[in-house]
Coordinates of C-alpha atoms in Angstrom, one line a residue:
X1477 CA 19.1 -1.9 -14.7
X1478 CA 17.1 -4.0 -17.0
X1479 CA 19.1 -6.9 -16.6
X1480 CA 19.1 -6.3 -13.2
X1481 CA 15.3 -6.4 -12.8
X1482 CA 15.3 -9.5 -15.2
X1483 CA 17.3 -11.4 -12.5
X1484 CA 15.2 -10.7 -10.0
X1485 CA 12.2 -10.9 -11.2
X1486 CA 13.7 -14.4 -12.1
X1487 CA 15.1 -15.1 -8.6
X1488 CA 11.8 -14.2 -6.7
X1489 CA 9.8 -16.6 -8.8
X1490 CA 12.5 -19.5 -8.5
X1491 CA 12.5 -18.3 -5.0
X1492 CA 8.6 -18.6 -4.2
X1493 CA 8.9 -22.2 -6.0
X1494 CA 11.6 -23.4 -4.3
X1495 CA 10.0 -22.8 -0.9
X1496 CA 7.1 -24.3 -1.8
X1497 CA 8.9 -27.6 -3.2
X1498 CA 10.9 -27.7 0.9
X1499 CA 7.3 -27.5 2.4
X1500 CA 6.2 -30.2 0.2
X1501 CA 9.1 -32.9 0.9
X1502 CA 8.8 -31.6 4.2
X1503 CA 4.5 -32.8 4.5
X1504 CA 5.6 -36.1 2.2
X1505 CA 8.6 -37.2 3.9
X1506 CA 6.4 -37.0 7.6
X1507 CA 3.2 -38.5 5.9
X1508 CA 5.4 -41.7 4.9
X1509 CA 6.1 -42.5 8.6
X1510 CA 4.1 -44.6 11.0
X1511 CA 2.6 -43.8 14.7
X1512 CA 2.5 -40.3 16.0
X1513 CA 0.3 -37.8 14.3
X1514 CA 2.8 -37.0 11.6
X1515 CA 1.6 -33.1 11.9
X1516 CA 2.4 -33.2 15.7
X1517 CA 5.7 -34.3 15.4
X1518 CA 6.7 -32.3 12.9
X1519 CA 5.8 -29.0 14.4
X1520 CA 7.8 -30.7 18.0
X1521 CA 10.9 -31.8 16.7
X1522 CA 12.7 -28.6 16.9
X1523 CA 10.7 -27.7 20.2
X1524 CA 12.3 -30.9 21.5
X1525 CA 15.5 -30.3 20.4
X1526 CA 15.3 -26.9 22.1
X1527 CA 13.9 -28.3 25.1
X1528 CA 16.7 -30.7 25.2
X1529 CA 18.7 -27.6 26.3
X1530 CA 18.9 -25.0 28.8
X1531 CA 16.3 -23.1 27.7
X1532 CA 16.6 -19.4 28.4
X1533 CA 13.6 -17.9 30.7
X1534 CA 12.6 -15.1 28.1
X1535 CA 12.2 -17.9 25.2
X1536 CA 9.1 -16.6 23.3
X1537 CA 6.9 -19.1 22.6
X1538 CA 6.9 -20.1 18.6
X1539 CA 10.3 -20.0 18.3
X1540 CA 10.4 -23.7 16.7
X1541 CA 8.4 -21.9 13.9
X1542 CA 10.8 -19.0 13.4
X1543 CA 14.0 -21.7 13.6
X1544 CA 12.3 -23.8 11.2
X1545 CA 11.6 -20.7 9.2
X1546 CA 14.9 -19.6 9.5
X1547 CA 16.7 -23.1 8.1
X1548 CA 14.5 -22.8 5.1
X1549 CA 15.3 -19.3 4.2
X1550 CA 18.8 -20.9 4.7
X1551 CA 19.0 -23.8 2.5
X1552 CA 16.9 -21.3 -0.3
X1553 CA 19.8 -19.3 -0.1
X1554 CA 21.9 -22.4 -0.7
X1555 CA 19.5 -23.7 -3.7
X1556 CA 18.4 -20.3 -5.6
X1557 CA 20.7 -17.8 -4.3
X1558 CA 20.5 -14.4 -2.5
X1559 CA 18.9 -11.7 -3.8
X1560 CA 20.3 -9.8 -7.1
X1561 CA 22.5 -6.9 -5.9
X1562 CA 21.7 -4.2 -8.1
X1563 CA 24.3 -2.0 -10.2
X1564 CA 26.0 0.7 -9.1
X1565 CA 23.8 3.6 -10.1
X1566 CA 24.8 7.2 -11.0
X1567 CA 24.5 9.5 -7.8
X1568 CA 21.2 11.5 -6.7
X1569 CA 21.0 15.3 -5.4
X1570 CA 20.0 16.7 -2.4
X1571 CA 19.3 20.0 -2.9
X1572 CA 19.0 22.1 0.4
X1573 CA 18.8 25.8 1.1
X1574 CA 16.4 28.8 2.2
X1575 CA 12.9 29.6 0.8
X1576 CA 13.0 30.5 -2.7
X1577 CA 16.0 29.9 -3.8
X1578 CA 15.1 27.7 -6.4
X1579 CA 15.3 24.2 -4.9
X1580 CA 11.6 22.7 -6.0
X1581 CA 12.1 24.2 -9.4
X1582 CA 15.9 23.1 -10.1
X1583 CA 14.0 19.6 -8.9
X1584 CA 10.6 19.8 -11.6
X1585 CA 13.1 20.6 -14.0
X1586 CA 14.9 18.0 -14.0
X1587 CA 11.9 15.8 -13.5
X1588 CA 10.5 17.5 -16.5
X1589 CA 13.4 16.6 -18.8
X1590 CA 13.3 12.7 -17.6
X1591 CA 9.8 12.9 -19.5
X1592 CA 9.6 9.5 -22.1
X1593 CA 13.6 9.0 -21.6
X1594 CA 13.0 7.4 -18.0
X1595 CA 10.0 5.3 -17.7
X1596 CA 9.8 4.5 -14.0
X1597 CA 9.2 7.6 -12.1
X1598 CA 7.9 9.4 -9.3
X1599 CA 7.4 13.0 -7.7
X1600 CA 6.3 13.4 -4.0
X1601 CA 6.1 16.1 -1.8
X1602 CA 6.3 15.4 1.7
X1603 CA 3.0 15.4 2.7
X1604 CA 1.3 13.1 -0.2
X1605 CA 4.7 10.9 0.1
X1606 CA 3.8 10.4 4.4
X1607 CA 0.0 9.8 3.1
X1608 CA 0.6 7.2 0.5
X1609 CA 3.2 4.9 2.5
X1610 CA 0.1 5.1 5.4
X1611 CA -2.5 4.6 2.8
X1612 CA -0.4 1.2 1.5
X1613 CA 0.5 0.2 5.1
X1614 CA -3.1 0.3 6.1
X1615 CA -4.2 -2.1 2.6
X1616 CA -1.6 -4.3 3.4
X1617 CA -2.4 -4.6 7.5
X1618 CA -6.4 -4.9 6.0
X1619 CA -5.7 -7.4 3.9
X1620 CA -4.3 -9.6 6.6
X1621 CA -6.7 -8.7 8.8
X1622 CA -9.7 -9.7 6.7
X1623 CA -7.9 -13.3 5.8
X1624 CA -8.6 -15.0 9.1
X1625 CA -10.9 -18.7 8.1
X1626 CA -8.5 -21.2 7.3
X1627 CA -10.3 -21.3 4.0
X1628 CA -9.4 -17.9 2.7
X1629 CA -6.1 -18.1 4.2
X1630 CA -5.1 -21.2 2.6
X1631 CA -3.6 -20.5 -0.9
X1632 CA -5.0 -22.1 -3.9
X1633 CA -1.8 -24.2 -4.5
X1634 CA -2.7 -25.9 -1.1
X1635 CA -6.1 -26.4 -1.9
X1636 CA -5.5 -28.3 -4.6
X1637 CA -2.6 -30.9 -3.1
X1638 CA -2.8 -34.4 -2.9
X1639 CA -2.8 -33.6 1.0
X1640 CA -5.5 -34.7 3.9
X1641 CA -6.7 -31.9 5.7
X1642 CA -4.3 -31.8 8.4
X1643 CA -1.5 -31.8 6.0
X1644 CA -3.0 -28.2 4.4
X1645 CA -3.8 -27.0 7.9
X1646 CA -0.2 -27.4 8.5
X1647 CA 0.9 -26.2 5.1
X1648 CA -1.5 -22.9 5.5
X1649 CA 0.0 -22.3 9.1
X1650 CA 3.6 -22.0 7.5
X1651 CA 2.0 -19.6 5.1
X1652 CA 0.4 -17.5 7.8
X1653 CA 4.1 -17.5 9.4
X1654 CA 5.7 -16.5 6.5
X1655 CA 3.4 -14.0 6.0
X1656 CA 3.7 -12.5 9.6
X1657 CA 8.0 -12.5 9.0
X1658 CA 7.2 -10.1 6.0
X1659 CA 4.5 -7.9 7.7
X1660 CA 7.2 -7.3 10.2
X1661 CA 9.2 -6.1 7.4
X1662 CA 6.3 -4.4 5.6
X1663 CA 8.4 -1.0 4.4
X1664 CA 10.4 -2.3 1.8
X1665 CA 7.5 -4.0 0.6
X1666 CA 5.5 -1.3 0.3
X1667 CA 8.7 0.5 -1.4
X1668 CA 9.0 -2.4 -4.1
X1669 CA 5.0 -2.5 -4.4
X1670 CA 4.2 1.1 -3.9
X1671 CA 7.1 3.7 -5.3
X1672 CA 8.7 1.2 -8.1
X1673 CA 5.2 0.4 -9.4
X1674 CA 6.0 -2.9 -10.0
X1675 CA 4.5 -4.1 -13.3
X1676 CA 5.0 -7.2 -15.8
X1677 CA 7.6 -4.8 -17.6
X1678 CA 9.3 -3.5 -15.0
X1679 CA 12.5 -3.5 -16.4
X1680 CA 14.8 -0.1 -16.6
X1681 CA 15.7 2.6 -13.8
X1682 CA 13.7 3.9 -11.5
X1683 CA 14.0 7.6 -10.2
X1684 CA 12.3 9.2 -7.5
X1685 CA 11.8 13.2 -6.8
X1686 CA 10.7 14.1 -3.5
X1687 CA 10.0 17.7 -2.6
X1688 CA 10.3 18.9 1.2
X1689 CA 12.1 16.1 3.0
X1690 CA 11.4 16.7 6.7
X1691 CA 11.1 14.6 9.7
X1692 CA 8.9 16.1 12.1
X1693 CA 8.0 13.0 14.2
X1694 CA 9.0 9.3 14.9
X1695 CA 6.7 7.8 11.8
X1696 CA 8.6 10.7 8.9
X1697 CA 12.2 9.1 10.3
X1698 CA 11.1 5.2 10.3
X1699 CA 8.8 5.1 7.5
X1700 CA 11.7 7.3 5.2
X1701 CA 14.7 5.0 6.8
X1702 CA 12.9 2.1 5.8
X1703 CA 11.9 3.0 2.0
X1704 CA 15.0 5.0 0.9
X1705 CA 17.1 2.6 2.2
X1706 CA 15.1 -0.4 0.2
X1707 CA 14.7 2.3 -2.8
X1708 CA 18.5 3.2 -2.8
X1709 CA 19.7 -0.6 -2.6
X1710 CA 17.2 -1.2 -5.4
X1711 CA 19.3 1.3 -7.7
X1712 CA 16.9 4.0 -7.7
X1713 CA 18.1 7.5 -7.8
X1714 CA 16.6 9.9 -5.8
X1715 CA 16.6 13.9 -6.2
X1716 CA 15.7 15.7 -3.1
X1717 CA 14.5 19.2 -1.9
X1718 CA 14.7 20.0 1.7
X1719 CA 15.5 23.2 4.1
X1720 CA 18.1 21.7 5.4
X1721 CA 21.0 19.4 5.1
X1722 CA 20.8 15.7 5.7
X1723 CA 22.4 15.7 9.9
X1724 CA 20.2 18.6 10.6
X1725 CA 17.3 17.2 9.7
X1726 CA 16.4 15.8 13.3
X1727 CA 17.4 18.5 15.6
X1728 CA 15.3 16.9 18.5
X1729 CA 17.2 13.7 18.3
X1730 CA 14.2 11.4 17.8
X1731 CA 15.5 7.9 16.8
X1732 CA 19.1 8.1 16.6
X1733 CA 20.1 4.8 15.6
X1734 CA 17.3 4.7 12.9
X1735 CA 17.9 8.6 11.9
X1736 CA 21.4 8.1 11.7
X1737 CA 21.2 5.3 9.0
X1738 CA 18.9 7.7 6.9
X1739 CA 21.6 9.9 6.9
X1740 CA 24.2 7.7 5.9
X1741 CA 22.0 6.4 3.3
X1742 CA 21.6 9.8 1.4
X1743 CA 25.3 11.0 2.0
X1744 CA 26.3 7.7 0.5
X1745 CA 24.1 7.5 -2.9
X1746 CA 23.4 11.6 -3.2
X1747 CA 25.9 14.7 -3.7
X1748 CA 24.5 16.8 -1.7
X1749 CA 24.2 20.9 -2.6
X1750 CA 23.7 23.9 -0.7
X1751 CA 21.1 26.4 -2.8
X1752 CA 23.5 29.2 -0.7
X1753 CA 21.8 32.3 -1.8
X1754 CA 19.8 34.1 0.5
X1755 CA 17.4 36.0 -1.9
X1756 CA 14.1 34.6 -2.8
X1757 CA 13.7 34.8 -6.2
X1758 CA 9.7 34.3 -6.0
X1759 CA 9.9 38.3 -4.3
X1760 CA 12.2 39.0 -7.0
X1761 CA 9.9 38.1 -9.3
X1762 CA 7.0 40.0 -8.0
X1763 CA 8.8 43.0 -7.9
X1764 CA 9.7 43.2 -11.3
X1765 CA 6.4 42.4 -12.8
X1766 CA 3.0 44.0 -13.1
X1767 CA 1.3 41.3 -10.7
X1768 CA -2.7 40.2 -11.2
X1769 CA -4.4 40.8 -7.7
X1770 CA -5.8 38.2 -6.1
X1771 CA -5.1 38.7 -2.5
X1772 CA -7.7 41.4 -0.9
X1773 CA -7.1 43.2 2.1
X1774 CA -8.0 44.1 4.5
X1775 CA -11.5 42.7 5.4
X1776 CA -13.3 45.9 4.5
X1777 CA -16.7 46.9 2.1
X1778 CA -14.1 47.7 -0.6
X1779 CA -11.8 44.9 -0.2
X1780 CA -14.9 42.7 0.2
X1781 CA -16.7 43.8 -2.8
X1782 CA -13.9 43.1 -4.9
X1783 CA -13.2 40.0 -4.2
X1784 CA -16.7 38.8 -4.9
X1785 CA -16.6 40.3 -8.1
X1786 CA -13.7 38.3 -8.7
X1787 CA -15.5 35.3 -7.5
X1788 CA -18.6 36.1 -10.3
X1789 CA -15.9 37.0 -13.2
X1790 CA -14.5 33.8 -12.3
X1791 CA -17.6 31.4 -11.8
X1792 CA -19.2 33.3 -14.7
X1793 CA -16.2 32.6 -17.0
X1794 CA -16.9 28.5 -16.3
X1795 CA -20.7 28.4 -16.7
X1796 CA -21.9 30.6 -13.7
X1797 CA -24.1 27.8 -12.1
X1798 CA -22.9 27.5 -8.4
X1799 CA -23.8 24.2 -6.5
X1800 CA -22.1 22.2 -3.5
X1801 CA -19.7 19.2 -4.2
X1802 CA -18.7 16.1 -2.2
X1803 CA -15.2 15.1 -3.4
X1804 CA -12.8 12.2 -2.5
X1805 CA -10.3 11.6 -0.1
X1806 CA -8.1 9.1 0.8
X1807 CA -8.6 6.5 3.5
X1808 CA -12.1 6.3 1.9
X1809 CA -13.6 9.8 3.2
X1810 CA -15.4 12.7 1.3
X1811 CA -14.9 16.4 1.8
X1812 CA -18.3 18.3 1.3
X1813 CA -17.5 21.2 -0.8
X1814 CA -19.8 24.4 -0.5
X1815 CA -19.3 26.4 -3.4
X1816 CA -18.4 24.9 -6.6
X1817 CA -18.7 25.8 -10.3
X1818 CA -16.9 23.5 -13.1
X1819 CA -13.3 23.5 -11.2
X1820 CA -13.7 27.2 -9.0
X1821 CA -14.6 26.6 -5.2
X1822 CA -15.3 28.4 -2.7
X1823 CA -14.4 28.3 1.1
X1824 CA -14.4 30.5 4.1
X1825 CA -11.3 30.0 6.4
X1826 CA -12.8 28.5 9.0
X1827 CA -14.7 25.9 7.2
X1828 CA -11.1 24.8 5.9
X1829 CA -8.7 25.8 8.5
X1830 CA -11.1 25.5 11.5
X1831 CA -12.2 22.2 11.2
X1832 CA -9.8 18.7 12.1
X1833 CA -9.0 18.7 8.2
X1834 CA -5.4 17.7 7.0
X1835 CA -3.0 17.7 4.1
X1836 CA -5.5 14.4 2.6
X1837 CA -8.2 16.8 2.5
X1838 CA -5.9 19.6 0.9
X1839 CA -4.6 17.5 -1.9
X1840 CA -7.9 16.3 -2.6
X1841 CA -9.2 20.0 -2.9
X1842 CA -5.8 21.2 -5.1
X1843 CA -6.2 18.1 -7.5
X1844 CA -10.2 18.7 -8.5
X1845 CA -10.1 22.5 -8.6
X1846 CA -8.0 24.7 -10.3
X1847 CA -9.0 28.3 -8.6
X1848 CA -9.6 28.4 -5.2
X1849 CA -11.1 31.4 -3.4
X1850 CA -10.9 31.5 0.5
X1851 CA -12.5 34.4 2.8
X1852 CA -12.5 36.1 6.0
X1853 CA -8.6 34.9 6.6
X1854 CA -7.8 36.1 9.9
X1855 CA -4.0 37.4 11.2
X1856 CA -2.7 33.9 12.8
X1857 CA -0.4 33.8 16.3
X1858 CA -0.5 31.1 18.9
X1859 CA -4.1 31.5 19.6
X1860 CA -5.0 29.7 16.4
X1861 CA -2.1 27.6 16.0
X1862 CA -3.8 24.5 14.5
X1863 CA -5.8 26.8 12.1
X1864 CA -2.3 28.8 11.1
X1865 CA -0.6 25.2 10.4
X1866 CA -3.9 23.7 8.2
X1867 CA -3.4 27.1 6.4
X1868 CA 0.1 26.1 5.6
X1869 CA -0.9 23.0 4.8
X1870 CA -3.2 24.1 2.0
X1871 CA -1.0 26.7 1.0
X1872 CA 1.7 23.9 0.0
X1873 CA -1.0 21.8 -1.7
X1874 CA -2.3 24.5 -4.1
X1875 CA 1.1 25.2 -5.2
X1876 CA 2.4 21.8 -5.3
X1877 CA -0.9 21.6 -7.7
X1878 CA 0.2 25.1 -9.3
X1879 CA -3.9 26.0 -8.1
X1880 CA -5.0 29.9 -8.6
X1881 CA -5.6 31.4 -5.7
X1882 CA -7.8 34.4 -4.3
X1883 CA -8.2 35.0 -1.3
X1884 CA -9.7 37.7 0.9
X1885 CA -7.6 38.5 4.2
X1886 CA -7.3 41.1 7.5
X1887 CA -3.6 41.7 6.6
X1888 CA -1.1 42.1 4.1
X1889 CA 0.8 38.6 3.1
X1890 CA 4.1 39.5 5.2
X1891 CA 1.8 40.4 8.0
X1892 CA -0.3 37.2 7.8
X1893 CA 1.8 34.8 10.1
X1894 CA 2.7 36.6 13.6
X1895 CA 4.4 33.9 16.1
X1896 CA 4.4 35.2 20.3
X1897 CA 6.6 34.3 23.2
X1898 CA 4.1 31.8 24.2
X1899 CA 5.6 29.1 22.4
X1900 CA 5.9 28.1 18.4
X1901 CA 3.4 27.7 15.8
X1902 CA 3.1 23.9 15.1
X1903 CA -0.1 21.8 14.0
X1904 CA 0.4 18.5 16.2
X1905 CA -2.1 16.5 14.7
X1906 CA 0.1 16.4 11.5
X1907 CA 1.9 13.6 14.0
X1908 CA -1.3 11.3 13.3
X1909 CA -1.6 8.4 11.5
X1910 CA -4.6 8.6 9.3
X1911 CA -7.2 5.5 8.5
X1912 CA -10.3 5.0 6.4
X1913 CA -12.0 4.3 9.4
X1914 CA -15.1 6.6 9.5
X1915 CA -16.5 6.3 12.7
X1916 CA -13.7 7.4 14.9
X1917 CA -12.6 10.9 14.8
X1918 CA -9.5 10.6 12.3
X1919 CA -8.1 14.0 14.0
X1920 CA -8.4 16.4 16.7
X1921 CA -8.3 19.3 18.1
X1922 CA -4.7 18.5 20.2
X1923 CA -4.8 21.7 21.4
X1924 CA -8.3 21.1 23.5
X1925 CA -7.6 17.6 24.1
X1926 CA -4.0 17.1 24.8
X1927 CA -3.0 14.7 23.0
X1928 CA -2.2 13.3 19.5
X1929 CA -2.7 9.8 18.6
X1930 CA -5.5 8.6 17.4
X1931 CA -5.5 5.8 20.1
X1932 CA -5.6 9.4 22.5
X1933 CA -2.5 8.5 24.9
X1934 CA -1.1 12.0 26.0
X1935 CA 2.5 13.0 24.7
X1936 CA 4.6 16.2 25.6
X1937 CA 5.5 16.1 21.9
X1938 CA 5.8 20.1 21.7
X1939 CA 8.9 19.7 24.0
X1940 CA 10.7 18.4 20.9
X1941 CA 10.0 20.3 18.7
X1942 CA 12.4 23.6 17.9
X1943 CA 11.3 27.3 16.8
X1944 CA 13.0 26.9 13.2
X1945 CA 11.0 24.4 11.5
X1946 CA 7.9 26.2 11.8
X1947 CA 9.7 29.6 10.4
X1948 CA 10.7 27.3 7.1
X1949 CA 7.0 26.7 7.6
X1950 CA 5.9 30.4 7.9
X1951 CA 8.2 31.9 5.0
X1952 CA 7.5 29.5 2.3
X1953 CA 4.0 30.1 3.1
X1954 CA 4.5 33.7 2.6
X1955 CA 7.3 33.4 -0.8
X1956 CA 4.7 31.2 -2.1
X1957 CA 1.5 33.1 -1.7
X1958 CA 3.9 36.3 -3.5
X1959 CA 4.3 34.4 -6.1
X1960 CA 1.2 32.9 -6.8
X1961 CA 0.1 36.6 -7.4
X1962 CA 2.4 36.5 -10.2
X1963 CA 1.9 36.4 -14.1
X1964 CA 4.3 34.2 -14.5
X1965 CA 2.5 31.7 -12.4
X1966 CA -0.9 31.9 -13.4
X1967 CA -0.2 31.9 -16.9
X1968 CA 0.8 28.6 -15.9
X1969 CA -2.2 27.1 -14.2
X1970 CA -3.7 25.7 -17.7
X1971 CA -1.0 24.4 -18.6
X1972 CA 0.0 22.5 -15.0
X1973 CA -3.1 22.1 -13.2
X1974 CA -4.6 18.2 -13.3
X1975 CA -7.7 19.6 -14.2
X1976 CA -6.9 20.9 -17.4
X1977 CA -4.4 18.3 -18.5
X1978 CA -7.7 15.6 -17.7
X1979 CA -9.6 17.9 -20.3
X1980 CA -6.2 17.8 -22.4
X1981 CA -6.5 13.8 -22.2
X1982 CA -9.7 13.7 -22.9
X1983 CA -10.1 16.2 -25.9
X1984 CA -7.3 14.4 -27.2
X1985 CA -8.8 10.6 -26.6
X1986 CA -11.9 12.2 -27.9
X1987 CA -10.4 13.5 -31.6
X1988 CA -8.5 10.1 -31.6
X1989 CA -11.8 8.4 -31.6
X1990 CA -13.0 11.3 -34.6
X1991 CA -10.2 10.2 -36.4
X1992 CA -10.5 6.5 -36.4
X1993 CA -14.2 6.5 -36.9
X1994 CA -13.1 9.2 -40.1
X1995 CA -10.8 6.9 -41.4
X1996 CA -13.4 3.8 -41.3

C-alpha cells in the first residue's frame, strides 16, 4: 500500500500537469491564427462538427464542452496513464446478528489492537458516519457556490500566463467545467478527502470500522454505494457491524440498481459472519453483577428524591457550581445547555426529546459531558413517536461515547418502549439532510406537518418502511440502557470518555512542558 499511494500521489500530480500543458497548446496554437476571434472558434469547432450532423432533438446544450472534455481526459489517459489500481488487500468483516451479542465490541476490539500498528484509521457509527459525509458535501457545494467572479474563480496559474484576457476567460471556463464534471462525482471525493485523511504522508493502509450499517432512506444507500465502493477500490479494509446481513439490508426495495452494487461491493471485499446467538450478553452481565443504580423509577417523591441526590453527589464531586452552557454543533449551530457543572448536565426529557433536535445535537452532548442525567422520561408508544426515536437517538450517542447515565423514568427499562397497532415507531426527520443554515428550520415536527425534506415536499415515506427496523431500534435501546447500569461499564467511563482522555492529553502535554523547562 505504500507504494501504491506513492504512484498515485505521483500520477494525480503528473495528471493535473499534464492537463494544464493540453489547455495551454490548445490557447497558443488558436492565438497563432489570423481572423475570427480565436476564443470563438475554438469553443465552435466541435459545435460545428456536431451541427454538421443529424443532430438528435434531446442534445443538451454544452455538449461541445463535455466532448472536448472528454478527448482530453482521453489523450491524458494516453500520455500519463489511468489511475493506479490498488493491491489486492486482505478481506474485511461484516459482522451481523441480534442485539447484544457482541458485534460492536468484537469490532472496538479489533480497532483497539490496530492502535500505532495501522496509521490510517477510522471508526463511525452510523449516525456520525451519515453527518460527516453531509457536513463534507455541504463544504464542498459552499465552496463552489461562493467562487462565482471570474476573479476568484480563475486559478492563480491562469493569472499569471502570458495570456490576454480573453485567453484566461476561456482558460477559467474549462476550469469551471472541470470542476462541475467532479462535483457531479462529489462522493468519492469526499471518500479520498474525508475518510482516508489525505495528508502529505499518506502512505500505508487504510482501515475503516463502521458500527450500525443501515439504510433507512434513499441518501444512507447512495451516499454508502458511493464511498465504500471508492473506499474498497482504494484498498481500504472495512470491518462492519450491522443487524442484518448485506441483501437484507433494504427490505423496502429503495434503489435497486444502486443498493444492489452496495451489496456486491461488501460480499466481494468482506467475509461476512453471522454473531448467531440469541442471548444478549449485556443482560447477562447485569444479572451476574451487583449493578450501581442509576435508573429511577417510577416518577414518585422517593424515586424523585433520589435521583436528585444523585444529581448533587455527582455535581458536588466536580466542583458543585451549576451554570448553563452553549456547546457546538455541527453545520455551525449551538445547543443551549441548562444545567452544567465541569462535564455533568442536566436535561429534562422534553427539552431533549421534545424539541426538533437530532443525532448532531446528541453527539455533540455525549462528546463534552461525561454523565448525563435526564428527568421526567415518560412510557413512549405512537403517540410520541418522534420523541421515542430522539430518545433512541441519544441513547446510541452516549454509549457510542461510553457517557454515564442517570436518568429518572415512569417505568421500568423493559417497559420503556411500548409500540400499538397504529403503526411503527419511526422518527422521519432522521430522513433529512442537515445544513448550517440558521435561519431555516433544520428539522421538523413531520408528524404535524407531513412531510420531511427540508425543501417541505410531502412523501408517504412511512409506507416503506417495515416493523423490524424500529424493534432493532427499541431492543438495543433497552440492552444498552441494562448495561450502562453496570459496573463493568462505568468503571470504564474515565478511561473511554473524550472528556477525560482531553484531561489525559493535557496533563500529559502539561508535565511534558515541566520536564523540558526541568531539564533547561
Amino acid at each position: 500500500m505504500e507504494e501504491y499511494h506513492i504512484k498515485l500521489s505521483d500520477w494525480e500530480k503528473s495528471r493535473e500537469s499534464g492537463r494544464r500543458k493540453l489547455l495551454m497548446e490548445e490557447v497558443e496554437q488558436q492565438q497563432q491564427l489570423k481572423g475570427e476571434d480565436w476564443w470563438k472558434r475554438l469553443n465552435n469547432k466541435l459545435a460545428d462538427r456536431w451541427s454538421s450532423r443529424k443532430k438528435p432533438e434531446n442534445m443538451e446544450a454544452g455538449v461541445g464542452k463535455w466532448v472536448s472534455y472528454l478527448k482530453r481526459e482521453k489523450k491524458l489517459d494516453s500520455l500519463v496513464g489511468r489511475r493506479p489500481t490498488a493491491p489486492p488487500a486482505p478481506k474485511g468483516l461484516y459482522i451481523y446478528g441480534n442485539v447484544g451479542t457482541g458485534k460492536t465490541m468484537l469490532m472496538d476490539m479489533f480497532y483497539g489492537a490496530t492502535e500505532g500498528i495501522v496509521k490510517h484509521r477510522r471508526r463511525y457509527h452510523f449516525h456520525e458516519a451519515m453527518l460527516r459525509i453531509n457536513e463534507h458535501m455541504h463544504k464542498i457545494w459552499k465552496t463552489q457556490m461562493e467562487e462565482k467572479s471570474l476573479q476568484s474563480s480563475i486559478a492563480s496559474w491562469i493569472m499569471n500566463l502570458p495570456f490576454d484576457t480573453k485567453a484566461k476567460e476561456w482558460l477559467a471556463e474549462e476550469e469551471r467545467y472541470k470542476q462541475e464534471m467532479q462535483m457531479k462525482n462529489i462522493l468519492p471525493a469526499v471518500a479520498d478527502e474525508f475518510f482516508l485523511n489525505q495528508e502529505e504522508d499518506r502512505k500505508g493502509a487504510s482501515v475503516l470500522c463502521f458500527d450500525e450499517i443501515q439504510t433507512v432512506d434513499v441518501f444512507a444507500i447512495v451516499a454508502l454505494s458511493g464511498i465504500l465502493s471508492r473506499l474498497l477500490s482504494s484498498g481500504t479494509i472495512i470491518v462492519a457491524t450491522s443487524n442484518r446481513a448485506p441483501k437484507d439490508l433494504n427490505e423496502a426495495g429503495m434503489q435497486r440498481e444502486i443498493f444492489q452494487k452496495l451489496v456486491s461491493k461488501l460480499e466481494e471485499h468482506c467475509e461476512n459472519v453471522l454473531v448467531g446467538s440469541e442471548v444478549d450478553y449485556r443482560r447477562f452481565i447485569a444479572q451476574r453483577s451487583v449493578n450501581q443504580v442509576h435508573y429511577f423509577w417510577p416518577i414518585e417523591p422517593e424515586a424523585v428524591n433520589t435521583f436528585q441526590k444523585k444529581w448533587h453527589d455527582v455535581t458536588g464531586r466536580f466542583g458543585g457550581r451549576i451554570i448553563s452552557q452553549t456547546i457546538s454543533v455541527m453545520f455551525g449551530r449551538t445547543l443551549e445547555v441548562p444545567e452544567s457543572c465541569d462535564g455533568v448536565a442536566h436535561f429534562t426529557f422534553e427539552y431533549i426529546c421534545g424539541r426538533p433536535l437530532g443525532a448532531a445535537d446528541y453527539i455533540a452532548v455525549a462528546e463534552n459531558y461525561h454523565t448525563v442525567f435526564i428527568s421526567d422520561i415518560p412510557v413512549m408508544s405512537m403517540r410520541i413517536r418522534d420523541k421515542a426515536r430522539r430518545f433512541i437517538t441519544l441513547i446510541d450517542e452516549l454509549y457510542n461515547h461510553h457517557c454515564c447515565l442517570c436518568c429518572l423514568a415512569s417505568s421500568s427499562i423493559d417497559e420503556l418502549f411500548q409500540g400499538t397497532e397504529d403503526g411503527t415507531l419511526f422518527d422521519l426527520e432522521s430522513f433529512q439532510f442537515e445544513t448550517e443554515t440558521e435561519g431555516a428550520k433544520l428539522r421538523r415536527n413531520v408528524l404535524a406537518e407531513g412531510n420531511v425534506g427540508s425543501g417541505g415536499s410531502p412523501v408517504g415515506i412511512t409506507s416503506i418502511l417495515s416493523g423490524q427496523e424500529e424493534m432493532f431500534a427499541f431492543h438495543r435501546a433497552v440492552s444498552r440502557l441494562v448495561e450502562m447500569q453496570t459496573p463493568l461499564y462505568l468503571d470504564g467511563v474515565r478511561n473511554v470518555h473524550p472528556y477525560f482522555q482531553r484531561q489525559h492529553r493535557k496533563s500529559q502535554k502539561s508535565n511534558g512542558s515541566l520536564l523540558s523547562e526541568a531539564s533547561i
